[in-house]
mmCIF file of C-alpha atoms in Angstrom:
data_model
loop_
_atom_site.group_PDB
_atom_site.id
_atom_site.type_symbol
_atom_site.label_atom_id
_atom_site.label_comp_id
_atom_site.label_asym_id
_atom_site.label_seq_id
_atom_site.Cartn_x
_atom_site.Cartn_y
_atom_site.Cartn_z
ATOM 1 C CA MET P 1 135.148 57.267 -11.865
ATOM 2 C CA ILE P 2 133.848 56.920 -8.309
ATOM 3 C CA ASN P 3 133.419 60.125 -6.320
ATOM 4 C CA GLU P 4 135.269 59.324 -3.095
ATOM 5 C CA GLU P 5 134.059 62.479 -1.330
ATOM 6 C CA MET P 6 130.419 61.302 -1.441
ATOM 7 C CA PRO P 7 128.739 64.755 -1.418
ATOM 8 C CA VAL P 8 125.370 63.420 -0.228
ATOM 9 C CA ASP P 9 124.849 60.938 2.601
ATOM 10 C CA TYR P 10 121.564 59.443 1.410
ATOM 11 C CA THR P 11 121.186 57.157 4.428
ATOM 12 C CA ALA P 12 121.564 60.115 6.777
ATOM 13 C CA LYS P 13 118.872 62.010 4.844
ATOM 14 C CA LEU P 14 116.495 59.075 5.225
ATOM 15 C CA ASP P 15 117.264 58.922 8.957
ATOM 16 C CA GLU P 16 116.530 62.637 9.290
ATOM 17 C CA ALA P 17 113.184 62.300 7.525
ATOM 18 C CA LEU P 18 112.091 59.307 9.602
ATOM 19 C CA ASN P 19 113.356 60.784 12.869
ATOM 20 C CA ARG P 20 111.206 63.867 12.286
ATOM 21 C CA LEU P 21 108.141 61.648 12.262
ATOM 22 C CA HIS P 22 109.278 59.828 15.412
ATOM 23 C CA ASP P 23 109.971 63.112 17.217
ATOM 24 C CA GLU P 24 106.532 64.478 16.352
ATOM 25 C CA GLY P 25 104.800 61.230 17.314
ATOM 26 C CA ARG P 26 103.544 60.794 13.719
ATOM 27 C CA TYR P 27 105.530 57.709 12.709
ATOM 28 C CA ARG P 28 103.088 55.096 11.440
ATOM 29 C CA THR P 29 103.465 51.457 12.425
ATOM 30 C CA PHE P 30 101.856 48.470 10.753
ATOM 31 C CA ILE P 31 99.916 46.060 12.949
ATOM 32 C CA ASP P 32 100.215 42.580 11.447
ATOM 33 C CA ILE P 33 96.724 41.107 11.659
ATOM 34 C CA GLU P 34 94.947 38.086 10.241
ATOM 35 C CA ARG P 35 91.241 38.617 9.794
ATOM 36 C CA LYS P 36 89.040 35.640 10.613
ATOM 37 C CA ASN P 37 86.532 34.775 7.913
ATOM 38 C CA GLY P 38 83.097 34.379 9.457
ATOM 39 C CA GLN P 39 84.231 36.039 12.686
ATOM 40 C CA PHE P 40 84.585 39.717 11.724
ATOM 41 C CA PRO P 41 85.453 42.010 13.454
ATOM 42 C CA HIS P 42 87.677 39.531 15.304
ATOM 43 C CA ALA P 43 91.211 38.977 14.132
ATOM 44 C CA THR P 44 94.601 37.734 15.295
ATOM 45 C CA TRP P 45 97.464 40.106 16.029
ATOM 46 C CA ARG P 46 100.778 38.548 15.076
ATOM 47 C CA LYS P 47 103.428 40.245 17.202
ATOM 48 C CA THR P 48 107.068 40.696 16.242
ATOM 49 C CA ASP P 49 108.140 38.127 18.840
ATOM 50 C CA GLY P 50 106.067 35.468 17.058
ATOM 51 C CA SER P 51 103.246 35.338 19.596
ATOM 52 C CA GLU P 52 99.589 35.773 18.693
ATOM 53 C CA THR P 53 96.838 37.709 20.445
ATOM 54 C CA PRO P 54 93.106 37.882 19.620
ATOM 55 C CA ILE P 55 91.910 41.425 18.877
ATOM 56 C CA THR P 56 88.800 43.266 17.757
ATOM 57 C CA VAL P 57 89.224 45.611 14.798
ATOM 58 C CA TRP P 58 87.511 48.965 15.393
ATOM 59 C CA CYS P 59 89.090 50.996 12.589
ATOM 60 C CA GLY P 60 88.382 48.904 9.489
ATOM 61 C CA ASN P 61 86.656 50.241 6.393
ATOM 62 C CA ASP P 62 84.818 47.003 5.596
ATOM 63 C CA TYR P 63 81.850 48.895 6.980
ATOM 64 C CA LEU P 64 79.189 46.221 6.488
ATOM 65 C CA GLY P 65 81.302 43.078 6.828
ATOM 66 C CA MET P 66 80.739 42.208 3.163
ATOM 67 C CA GLY P 67 84.290 40.902 2.951
ATOM 68 C CA GLN P 68 83.016 37.696 4.529
ATOM 69 C CA HIS P 69 79.560 37.516 2.936
ATOM 70 C CA PRO P 70 78.824 34.076 1.424
ATOM 71 C CA ALA P 71 77.535 35.558 -1.859
ATOM 72 C CA VAL P 72 80.767 37.504 -2.339
ATOM 73 C CA LEU P 73 83.022 34.571 -1.500
ATOM 74 C CA ALA P 74 81.071 32.189 -3.716
ATOM 75 C CA ALA P 75 81.353 34.553 -6.689
ATOM 76 C CA MET P 76 85.094 34.922 -6.171
ATOM 77 C CA HIS P 77 85.661 31.173 -5.867
ATOM 78 C CA GLU P 78 83.645 30.561 -9.015
ATOM 79 C CA ALA P 79 85.644 33.145 -10.955
ATOM 80 C CA ILE P 80 88.984 31.769 -9.767
ATOM 81 C CA ASP P 81 87.982 28.257 -10.776
ATOM 82 C CA ALA P 82 86.818 29.516 -14.164
ATOM 83 C CA THR P 83 89.572 31.976 -15.074
ATOM 84 C CA GLY P 84 92.546 31.669 -12.725
ATOM 85 C CA ALA P 85 94.190 34.449 -10.737
ATOM 86 C CA GLY P 86 95.123 37.623 -12.622
ATOM 87 C CA SER P 87 93.516 39.470 -15.515
ATOM 88 C CA GLY P 88 96.557 39.109 -17.747
ATOM 89 C CA GLY P 89 96.873 42.700 -18.908
ATOM 90 C CA THR P 90 95.579 46.222 -19.114
ATOM 91 C CA ARG P 91 91.966 46.811 -20.083
ATOM 92 C CA ASN P 92 93.098 47.652 -23.625
ATOM 93 C CA ILE P 93 95.357 44.612 -23.977
ATOM 94 C CA SER P 94 93.609 41.366 -22.949
ATOM 95 C CA GLY P 95 92.571 42.585 -19.484
ATOM 96 C CA THR P 96 88.860 43.118 -20.109
ATOM 97 C CA THR P 97 86.776 40.086 -19.163
ATOM 98 C CA VAL P 98 83.092 39.333 -18.802
ATOM 99 C CA TYR P 99 83.552 39.928 -15.071
ATOM 100 C CA HIS P 100 84.792 43.484 -15.606
ATOM 101 C CA LYS P 101 81.910 44.247 -17.928
ATOM 102 C CA ARG P 102 79.424 42.750 -15.473
ATOM 103 C CA LEU P 103 80.843 44.850 -12.651
ATOM 104 C CA GLU P 104 80.665 48.061 -14.672
ATOM 105 C CA ALA P 105 77.071 47.287 -15.615
ATOM 106 C CA GLU P 106 76.188 46.813 -11.920
ATOM 107 C CA LEU P 107 77.852 50.130 -11.057
ATOM 108 C CA ALA P 108 76.139 52.048 -13.859
ATOM 109 C CA ASP P 109 72.803 50.658 -12.708
ATOM 110 C CA LEU P 110 73.579 51.444 -9.049
ATOM 111 C CA HIS P 111 74.100 55.121 -9.840
ATOM 112 C CA GLN P 112 71.554 55.311 -12.667
ATOM 113 C CA LYS P 113 74.232 56.384 -15.126
ATOM 114 C CA GLU P 114 74.823 55.271 -18.691
ATOM 115 C CA SER P 115 78.242 53.847 -17.954
ATOM 116 C CA ALA P 116 80.948 53.138 -15.376
ATOM 117 C CA LEU P 117 84.691 52.629 -15.462
ATOM 118 C CA VAL P 118 86.611 50.456 -12.979
ATOM 119 C CA PHE P 119 90.092 51.380 -11.733
ATOM 120 C CA SER P 120 92.526 49.619 -9.419
ATOM 121 C CA SER P 121 91.471 51.893 -6.540
ATOM 122 C CA ALA P 122 89.271 54.886 -5.795
ATOM 123 C CA TYR P 123 92.465 56.884 -5.257
ATOM 124 C CA ILE P 124 93.579 56.118 -8.810
ATOM 125 C CA ALA P 125 90.075 56.774 -10.129
ATOM 126 C CA ASN P 126 90.089 60.264 -8.578
ATOM 127 C CA ASP P 127 93.666 61.043 -9.549
ATOM 128 C CA ALA P 128 93.370 59.752 -13.102
ATOM 129 C CA THR P 129 90.007 61.334 -13.841
ATOM 130 C CA LEU P 130 90.631 64.753 -12.323
ATOM 131 C CA SER P 131 94.064 65.015 -13.921
ATOM 132 C CA THR P 132 92.588 64.083 -17.319
ATOM 133 C CA LEU P 133 89.534 66.347 -17.469
ATOM 134 C CA PRO P 134 91.461 69.481 -18.578
ATOM 135 C CA LYS P 135 92.605 67.523 -21.636
ATOM 136 C CA LEU P 136 88.944 66.996 -22.491
ATOM 137 C CA PHE P 137 87.783 70.507 -21.575
ATOM 138 C CA PRO P 138 90.609 72.968 -22.397
ATOM 139 C CA GLY P 139 90.713 75.882 -19.970
ATOM 140 C CA LEU P 140 88.764 73.944 -17.320
ATOM 141 C CA ILE P 141 88.694 75.489 -13.843
ATOM 142 C CA ILE P 142 88.176 73.033 -10.968
ATOM 143 C CA TYR P 143 86.581 74.333 -7.757
ATOM 144 C CA SER P 144 87.645 72.025 -4.929
ATOM 145 C CA ASP P 145 86.470 71.821 -1.322
ATOM 146 C CA GLU P 146 89.465 72.428 0.945
ATOM 147 C CA LEU P 147 88.852 69.140 2.811
ATOM 148 C CA ASN P 148 88.686 66.943 -0.281
ATOM 149 C CA HIS P 149 90.569 63.655 -0.117
ATOM 150 C CA ALA P 150 94.284 63.557 -0.956
ATOM 151 C CA SER P 151 93.540 61.649 -4.175
ATOM 152 C CA MET P 152 91.327 64.477 -5.433
ATOM 153 C CA ILE P 153 93.875 67.094 -4.437
ATOM 154 C CA GLU P 154 96.657 65.197 -6.187
ATOM 155 C CA GLY P 155 94.659 64.796 -9.390
ATOM 156 C CA ILE P 156 93.732 68.480 -9.426
ATOM 157 C CA LYS P 157 97.343 69.530 -8.798
ATOM 158 C CA ARG P 158 98.692 67.352 -11.579
ATOM 159 C CA ASN P 159 96.237 68.315 -14.275
ATOM 160 C CA GLY P 160 98.008 71.531 -15.193
ATOM 161 C CA GLY P 161 94.778 73.489 -15.254
ATOM 162 C CA ALA P 162 93.368 76.262 -13.103
ATOM 163 C CA LYS P 163 91.980 75.504 -9.668
ATOM 164 C CA ARG P 164 90.086 77.341 -6.975
ATOM 165 C CA ILE P 165 89.893 76.109 -3.371
ATOM 166 C CA PHE P 166 86.708 76.991 -1.482
ATOM 167 C CA ARG P 167 86.347 76.857 2.276
ATOM 168 C CA HIS P 168 84.840 73.614 3.506
ATOM 169 C CA ASN P 169 81.115 73.441 2.700
ATOM 170 C CA ASP P 170 81.096 77.244 2.364
ATOM 171 C CA LEU P 171 78.524 77.942 -0.351
ATOM 172 C CA ALA P 172 78.968 81.708 -0.199
ATOM 173 C CA HIS P 173 82.696 81.342 -0.827
ATOM 174 C CA LEU P 174 82.084 78.907 -3.673
ATOM 175 C CA ARG P 175 79.590 81.310 -5.251
ATOM 176 C CA GLU P 176 82.091 84.151 -4.938
ATOM 177 C CA LEU P 177 84.778 82.128 -6.733
ATOM 178 C CA LEU P 178 82.425 80.987 -9.482
ATOM 179 C CA ALA P 179 81.132 84.505 -10.082
ATOM 180 C CA ALA P 180 84.656 85.905 -10.381
ATOM 181 C CA ASP P 181 85.547 83.737 -13.382
ATOM 182 C CA ASP P 182 84.637 84.132 -17.044
ATOM 183 C CA PRO P 183 81.166 82.601 -17.558
ATOM 184 C CA ARG P 184 82.352 81.140 -20.882
ATOM 185 C CA THR P 185 85.118 79.097 -19.184
ATOM 186 C CA PRO P 186 84.497 75.377 -18.545
ATOM 187 C CA LYS P 187 84.024 74.684 -14.837
ATOM 188 C CA LEU P 188 83.782 71.673 -12.507
ATOM 189 C CA ILE P 189 82.951 71.530 -8.792
ATOM 190 C CA ALA P 190 84.642 68.647 -6.940
ATOM 191 C CA PHE P 191 83.403 67.678 -3.480
ATOM 192 C CA GLU P 192 82.482 64.716 -1.251
ATOM 193 C CA SER P 193 79.230 63.380 0.126
ATOM 194 C CA VAL P 194 80.703 62.170 3.452
ATOM 195 C CA TYR P 195 84.006 63.596 4.666
ATOM 196 C CA SER P 196 85.714 60.677 6.321
ATOM 197 C CA MET P 197 87.630 62.345 9.158
ATOM 198 C CA ASP P 198 84.833 64.455 10.699
ATOM 199 C CA GLY P 199 81.925 62.497 9.251
ATOM 200 C CA ASP P 200 80.056 65.558 7.980
ATOM 201 C CA PHE P 201 78.026 65.724 4.789
ATOM 202 C CA GLY P 202 78.566 67.856 1.707
ATOM 203 C CA PRO P 203 75.617 70.140 0.732
ATOM 204 C CA ILE P 204 74.942 68.264 -2.498
ATOM 205 C CA GLU P 205 71.701 69.954 -3.564
ATOM 206 C CA ALA P 206 72.987 73.468 -2.930
ATOM 207 C CA ILE P 207 76.202 72.772 -4.840
ATOM 208 C CA CYS P 208 74.184 71.355 -7.734
ATOM 209 C CA ASP P 209 72.113 74.555 -7.736
ATOM 210 C CA LEU P 210 75.307 76.619 -8.019
ATOM 211 C CA ALA P 211 76.582 74.331 -10.765
ATOM 212 C CA ASP P 212 73.385 74.893 -12.736
ATOM 213 C CA GLU P 213 73.548 78.644 -12.207
ATOM 214 C CA PHE P 214 77.162 78.959 -13.350
ATOM 215 C CA GLY P 215 77.223 76.206 -15.984
ATOM 216 C CA ALA P 216 79.584 73.879 -14.100
ATOM 217 C CA LEU P 217 79.952 70.116 -14.088
ATOM 218 C CA THR P 218 79.691 68.277 -10.750
ATOM 219 C CA TYR P 219 82.142 65.656 -9.461
ATOM 220 C CA LEU P 220 81.072 63.828 -6.285
ATOM 221 C CA ASP P 221 83.258 61.482 -4.250
ATOM 222 C CA GLU P 222 80.900 58.954 -2.590
ATOM 223 C CA VAL P 223 83.665 56.659 -1.318
ATOM 224 C CA HIS P 224 82.470 56.637 2.307
ATOM 225 C CA ALA P 225 78.791 56.449 1.353
ATOM 226 C CA VAL P 226 78.327 53.873 -1.424
ATOM 227 C CA GLY P 227 76.690 50.726 -0.127
ATOM 228 C CA MET P 228 75.601 52.457 3.080
ATOM 229 C CA TYR P 229 73.170 55.220 2.107
ATOM 230 C CA GLY P 230 70.196 55.255 -0.213
ATOM 231 C CA PRO P 231 67.497 52.626 -0.856
ATOM 232 C CA ARG P 232 69.906 50.510 -2.934
ATOM 233 C CA GLY P 233 73.232 51.688 -1.511
ATOM 234 C CA GLY P 234 73.864 54.296 -4.185
ATOM 235 C CA GLY P 235 75.183 56.783 -1.627
ATOM 236 C CA VAL P 236 73.995 60.070 -0.193
ATOM 237 C CA SER P 237 73.114 61.377 -3.650
ATOM 238 C CA GLU P 238 70.687 58.470 -4.056
ATOM 239 C CA ARG P 239 69.312 58.930 -0.545
ATOM 240 C CA ASP P 240 68.595 62.588 -1.322
ATOM 241 C CA GLN P 241 67.294 61.818 -4.839
ATOM 242 C CA LEU P 242 70.033 63.900 -6.449
ATOM 243 C CA THR P 243 71.928 61.289 -8.461
ATOM 244 C CA HIS P 244 70.643 62.652 -11.760
ATOM 245 C CA ARG P 245 72.215 66.035 -10.985
ATOM 246 C CA ILE P 246 75.747 64.664 -10.557
ATOM 247 C CA ASP P 247 77.854 64.395 -13.708
ATOM 248 C CA ILE P 248 80.620 62.140 -12.347
ATOM 249 C CA ILE P 249 80.396 59.937 -9.256
ATOM 250 C CA ASN P 250 83.512 58.381 -7.741
ATOM 251 C CA GLY P 251 83.257 55.348 -5.496
ATOM 252 C CA THR P 252 85.199 52.473 -3.994
ATOM 253 C CA LEU P 253 84.774 48.715 -3.981
ATOM 254 C CA GLY P 254 87.062 48.326 -0.948
ATOM 255 C CA LYS P 255 84.942 49.761 1.861
ATOM 256 C CA ALA P 256 81.220 48.975 2.205
ATOM 257 C CA PHE P 257 81.365 46.518 -0.709
ATOM 258 C CA GLY P 258 84.171 44.659 1.079
ATOM 259 C CA VAL P 259 86.399 43.824 -1.905
ATOM 260 C CA PHE P 260 88.917 45.973 -3.816
ATOM 261 C CA GLY P 261 89.059 48.634 -6.523
ATOM 262 C CA GLY P 262 87.511 51.970 -7.439
ATOM 263 C CA TYR P 263 85.403 53.490 -10.193
ATOM 264 C CA ILE P 264 83.641 56.423 -11.746
ATOM 265 C CA ALA P 265 80.069 56.413 -13.037
ATOM 266 C CA ALA P 266 78.965 58.956 -15.619
ATOM 267 C CA SER P 267 77.616 59.319 -19.140
ATOM 268 C CA SER P 268 78.834 56.923 -21.804
ATOM 269 C CA LYS P 269 80.766 59.679 -23.565
ATOM 270 C CA MET P 270 82.427 60.853 -20.339
ATOM 271 C CA CYS P 271 83.570 57.335 -19.423
ATOM 272 C CA ASP P 272 84.702 56.704 -22.988
ATOM 273 C CA ALA P 273 86.766 59.895 -23.015
ATOM 274 C CA VAL P 274 88.399 59.174 -19.637
ATOM 275 C CA ARG P 275 89.074 55.603 -20.745
ATOM 276 C CA SER P 276 90.739 56.881 -23.892
ATOM 277 C CA TYR P 277 92.847 59.682 -22.389
ATOM 278 C CA ALA P 278 93.709 58.848 -18.746
ATOM 279 C CA PRO P 279 97.200 57.302 -18.334
ATOM 280 C CA GLY P 280 96.156 56.007 -14.909
ATOM 281 C CA PHE P 281 93.617 53.813 -16.661
ATOM 282 C CA ILE P 282 95.371 53.023 -19.930
ATOM 283 C CA PHE P 283 98.676 51.811 -18.505
ATOM 284 C CA THR P 284 97.453 49.870 -15.444
ATOM 285 C CA THR P 285 96.787 46.133 -15.250
ATOM 286 C CA SER P 286 93.094 45.579 -14.649
ATOM 287 C CA ILE P 287 91.820 44.145 -11.371
ATOM 288 C CA PRO P 288 91.681 40.315 -11.205
ATOM 289 C CA PRO P 289 88.478 38.729 -12.551
ATOM 290 C CA ALA P 290 87.753 37.159 -9.163
ATOM 291 C CA VAL P 291 87.886 40.584 -7.505
ATOM 292 C CA ALA P 292 85.524 41.993 -10.134
ATOM 293 C CA ALA P 293 83.166 39.050 -9.627
ATOM 294 C CA GLY P 294 83.137 39.489 -5.846
ATOM 295 C CA ALA P 295 82.510 43.216 -6.112
ATOM 296 C CA ALA P 296 79.660 42.722 -8.568
ATOM 297 C CA ALA P 297 78.066 40.163 -6.243
ATOM 298 C CA SER P 298 78.393 42.518 -3.272
ATOM 299 C CA ILE P 299 76.801 45.429 -5.140
ATOM 300 C CA ALA P 300 73.962 43.236 -6.412
ATOM 301 C CA HIS P 301 73.267 41.945 -2.902
ATOM 302 C CA LEU P 302 73.252 45.371 -1.244
ATOM 303 C CA LYS P 303 70.897 46.755 -3.880
ATOM 304 C CA VAL P 304 68.124 44.497 -2.589
ATOM 305 C CA ASP P 305 69.059 43.975 1.068
ATOM 306 C CA ALA P 306 68.923 47.094 3.257
ATOM 307 C CA THR P 307 69.230 45.165 6.533
ATOM 308 C CA LEU P 308 72.973 45.672 6.916
ATOM 309 C CA ARG P 309 72.656 49.396 6.182
ATOM 310 C CA GLU P 310 69.997 49.794 8.861
ATOM 311 C CA ARG P 311 71.967 47.817 11.452
ATOM 312 C CA HIS P 312 75.087 49.777 10.607
ATOM 313 C CA GLN P 313 73.415 53.128 11.294
ATOM 314 C CA THR P 314 71.932 51.766 14.523
ATOM 315 C CA GLN P 315 75.344 50.627 15.800
ATOM 316 C CA ALA P 316 76.897 53.988 14.962
ATOM 317 C CA ARG P 317 74.152 55.844 16.840
ATOM 318 C CA ILE P 318 74.513 53.606 19.888
ATOM 319 C CA LEU P 319 78.288 54.031 20.077
ATOM 320 C CA LYS P 320 78.090 57.809 19.692
ATOM 321 C CA THR P 321 75.398 58.028 22.373
ATOM 322 C CA ARG P 322 77.445 55.976 24.832
ATOM 323 C CA LEU P 323 80.678 57.891 24.224
ATOM 324 C CA LYS P 324 78.852 61.226 24.550
ATOM 325 C CA ALA P 325 77.367 60.060 27.860
ATOM 326 C CA MET P 326 80.929 59.549 29.125
ATOM 327 C CA GLY P 327 81.796 63.120 28.205
ATOM 328 C CA LEU P 328 84.276 62.186 25.483
ATOM 329 C CA PRO P 329 84.965 64.842 22.820
ATOM 330 C CA ILE P 330 83.427 63.165 19.796
ATOM 331 C CA ILE P 331 82.335 64.770 16.530
ATOM 332 C CA ASP P 332 78.804 63.854 15.490
ATOM 333 C CA HIS P 333 77.422 65.085 12.187
ATOM 334 C CA GLY P 334 74.899 62.263 11.890
ATOM 335 C CA SER P 335 76.988 59.919 9.736
ATOM 336 C CA HIS P 336 78.508 56.546 10.572
ATOM 337 C CA ILE P 337 81.960 58.032 11.337
ATOM 338 C CA VAL P 338 82.820 58.231 15.070
ATOM 339 C CA PRO P 339 85.906 60.408 15.690
ATOM 340 C CA VAL P 340 87.176 60.943 19.250
ATOM 341 C CA ILE P 341 89.444 63.998 19.370
ATOM 342 C CA VAL P 342 92.622 63.590 21.426
ATOM 343 C CA GLY P 343 94.453 66.642 20.082
ATOM 344 C CA ASP P 344 98.066 65.521 20.336
ATOM 345 C CA PRO P 345 99.894 62.933 18.174
ATOM 346 C CA LYS P 346 101.911 61.384 21.008
ATOM 347 C CA HIS P 347 98.907 61.118 23.292
ATOM 348 C CA THR P 348 96.859 59.600 20.482
ATOM 349 C CA LYS P 349 99.532 56.966 19.813
ATOM 350 C CA VAL P 350 99.858 56.060 23.480
ATOM 351 C CA LEU P 351 96.091 55.738 23.852
ATOM 352 C CA SER P 352 95.944 53.532 20.760
ATOM 353 C CA ASP P 353 98.767 51.348 22.086
ATOM 354 C CA MET P 354 97.092 50.968 25.478
ATOM 355 C CA LEU P 355 93.792 49.951 23.909
ATOM 356 C CA LEU P 356 95.579 47.289 21.896
ATOM 357 C CA ASP P 357 97.912 45.985 24.609
ATOM 358 C CA ARG P 358 95.467 45.982 27.513
ATOM 359 C CA TYR P 359 92.096 45.341 25.875
ATOM 360 C CA GLY P 360 92.760 43.795 22.461
ATOM 361 C CA ILE P 361 91.064 46.777 20.758
ATOM 362 C CA TYR P 362 92.694 47.870 17.510
ATOM 363 C CA VAL P 363 92.079 51.476 16.463
ATOM 364 C CA GLN P 364 94.777 53.289 14.493
ATOM 365 C CA PRO P 365 95.823 56.856 15.419
ATOM 366 C CA ILE P 366 94.874 59.511 12.849
ATOM 367 C CA ASN P 367 97.464 62.293 12.687
ATOM 368 C CA PHE P 368 98.658 65.128 10.435
ATOM 369 C CA PRO P 369 98.608 65.392 7.430
ATOM 370 C CA THR P 370 95.417 63.302 7.325
ATOM 371 C CA VAL P 371 93.869 65.755 9.808
ATOM 372 C CA PRO P 372 95.027 69.243 10.884
ATOM 373 C CA ARG P 373 97.546 69.496 13.717
ATOM 374 C CA GLY P 374 95.825 69.754 17.076
ATOM 375 C CA THR P 375 92.885 67.585 15.938
ATOM 376 C CA GLU P 376 94.600 64.191 16.157
ATOM 377 C CA ARG P 377 92.064 61.499 16.876
ATOM 378 C CA LEU P 378 90.947 57.920 17.188
ATOM 379 C CA ARG P 379 88.431 57.164 14.445
ATOM 380 C CA PHE P 380 86.058 54.319 15.292
ATOM 381 C CA THR P 381 84.057 52.540 12.604
ATOM 382 C CA PRO P 382 81.247 50.513 14.187
ATOM 383 C CA SER P 383 79.559 47.989 11.917
ATOM 384 C CA PRO P 384 76.736 45.437 11.921
ATOM 385 C CA VAL P 385 79.253 42.773 12.965
ATOM 386 C CA HIS P 386 80.249 44.691 16.100
ATOM 387 C CA GLY P 387 77.844 43.248 18.641
ATOM 388 C CA ALA P 388 76.804 44.393 22.105
ATOM 389 C CA ALA P 389 79.649 42.479 23.762
ATOM 390 C CA GLU P 390 82.315 44.108 21.603
ATOM 391 C CA MET P 391 80.822 47.544 22.190
ATOM 392 C CA ASP P 392 80.697 47.026 25.961
ATOM 393 C CA VAL P 393 84.404 46.168 26.026
ATOM 394 C CA LEU P 394 85.249 49.245 23.949
ATOM 395 C CA VAL P 395 83.179 51.638 26.068
ATOM 396 C CA ARG P 396 84.611 50.303 29.337
ATOM 397 C CA ALA P 397 88.141 50.510 27.961
ATOM 398 C CA MET P 398 87.709 54.099 26.759
ATOM 399 C CA ASP P 399 86.188 55.084 30.096
ATOM 400 C CA ALA P 400 89.098 53.621 32.040
ATOM 401 C CA LEU P 401 91.873 54.845 29.770
ATOM 402 C CA TRP P 402 90.503 58.334 29.186
ATOM 403 C CA SER P 403 90.252 58.905 32.935
ATOM 404 C CA HIS P 404 93.690 57.362 33.438
ATOM 405 C CA CYS P 405 95.265 59.494 30.727
ATOM 406 C CA ALA P 406 93.655 62.688 32.019
ATOM 407 C CA LEU P 407 95.279 62.056 35.392
ATOM 408 C CA ASN P 408 98.597 60.826 34.015
ATOM 409 C CA ARG P 409 99.670 63.174 31.242
ATOM 410 C CA GLN P 410 103.242 62.500 32.151
ATOM 411 C CA GLU P 411 102.806 58.810 31.288
ATOM 412 C CA MET P 412 101.140 59.658 27.982
ATOM 413 C CA SER P 413 104.052 61.919 27.042
ATOM 414 C CA ALA P 414 106.688 59.304 27.858
#
């Protein structure tokens, strides 16, 4: 029997939820772009009216431009020709190929671990692993940095175990929390090497010292560092010669390596246990062989070629220096991340729109909940493929618009 009174207006509820985002200036819009192979960071913006406009992407995570590297493309073409498109199943049921095994061998070697395990994304790798660990270590307490990525937070929330949140990079607070718990209880400290919104570094060595003192495992998210730091691109832990002190490393194949997917690297027994118990791994179709082949080729190339890493750091330093000289409120912790703080979601959106419409510069607004309210920002990601000409256009545009917006707050609030 149909309920004619309709107690819940579901459409109205959806409207309310979406209107809240519009009212706060936090509604996210997709910009339809077509990247140009061989011409990164240039792309085409396909507008809703059907017209096309050339743009320069300044907010991409393909940090080194490896998404267009000939070695990566050749490996992917070869794999497609050899095997077709998809993997055909989960890793347990027909979805493990020679390409997946080759990729995991490259990753294990990159991080000097016994083994590695590939997931469909770094988000899933974090979520699946952190939510599974309490099954492997009953009573496990996870100590999590308060600014850890959403994927880590979600995995820790879902695992059903105990958790402790320590203030960001606050070693004294972490020590206090560790000391308050039973020394016989299994423990794990979860943190990041580069925090992507402010671009600051986690104190890896000091956290490892605390882990040793209190008998804890270490879990390091190197998503924004793999490929870009260290002699072979193994991340900040490799750069600082601390890889051997990390029990589980999480990384991505979709940023500096320019392809798609995520992974963990750890001991053989740790990877075997996660593989055997994590639903996020067991019940997910494996990444396509061509994607695995491209990622393996990218990792292999960056292990022996440090040129792109060096150019990347140089470009980041130049952009930060030029924006600082203009008096813009940027955060500089010495990493490749270049955040410019605007401090209001509506102002940030208007500034982003003006950069795109007037100058063909695409940089997406970063708002709550990705960053705290009042710290809304534009997050620029310079790369080796952003040349002097592209940087000049960006700096001139920011100079003009920042001055304009400071004098015309009324326009920015419209």
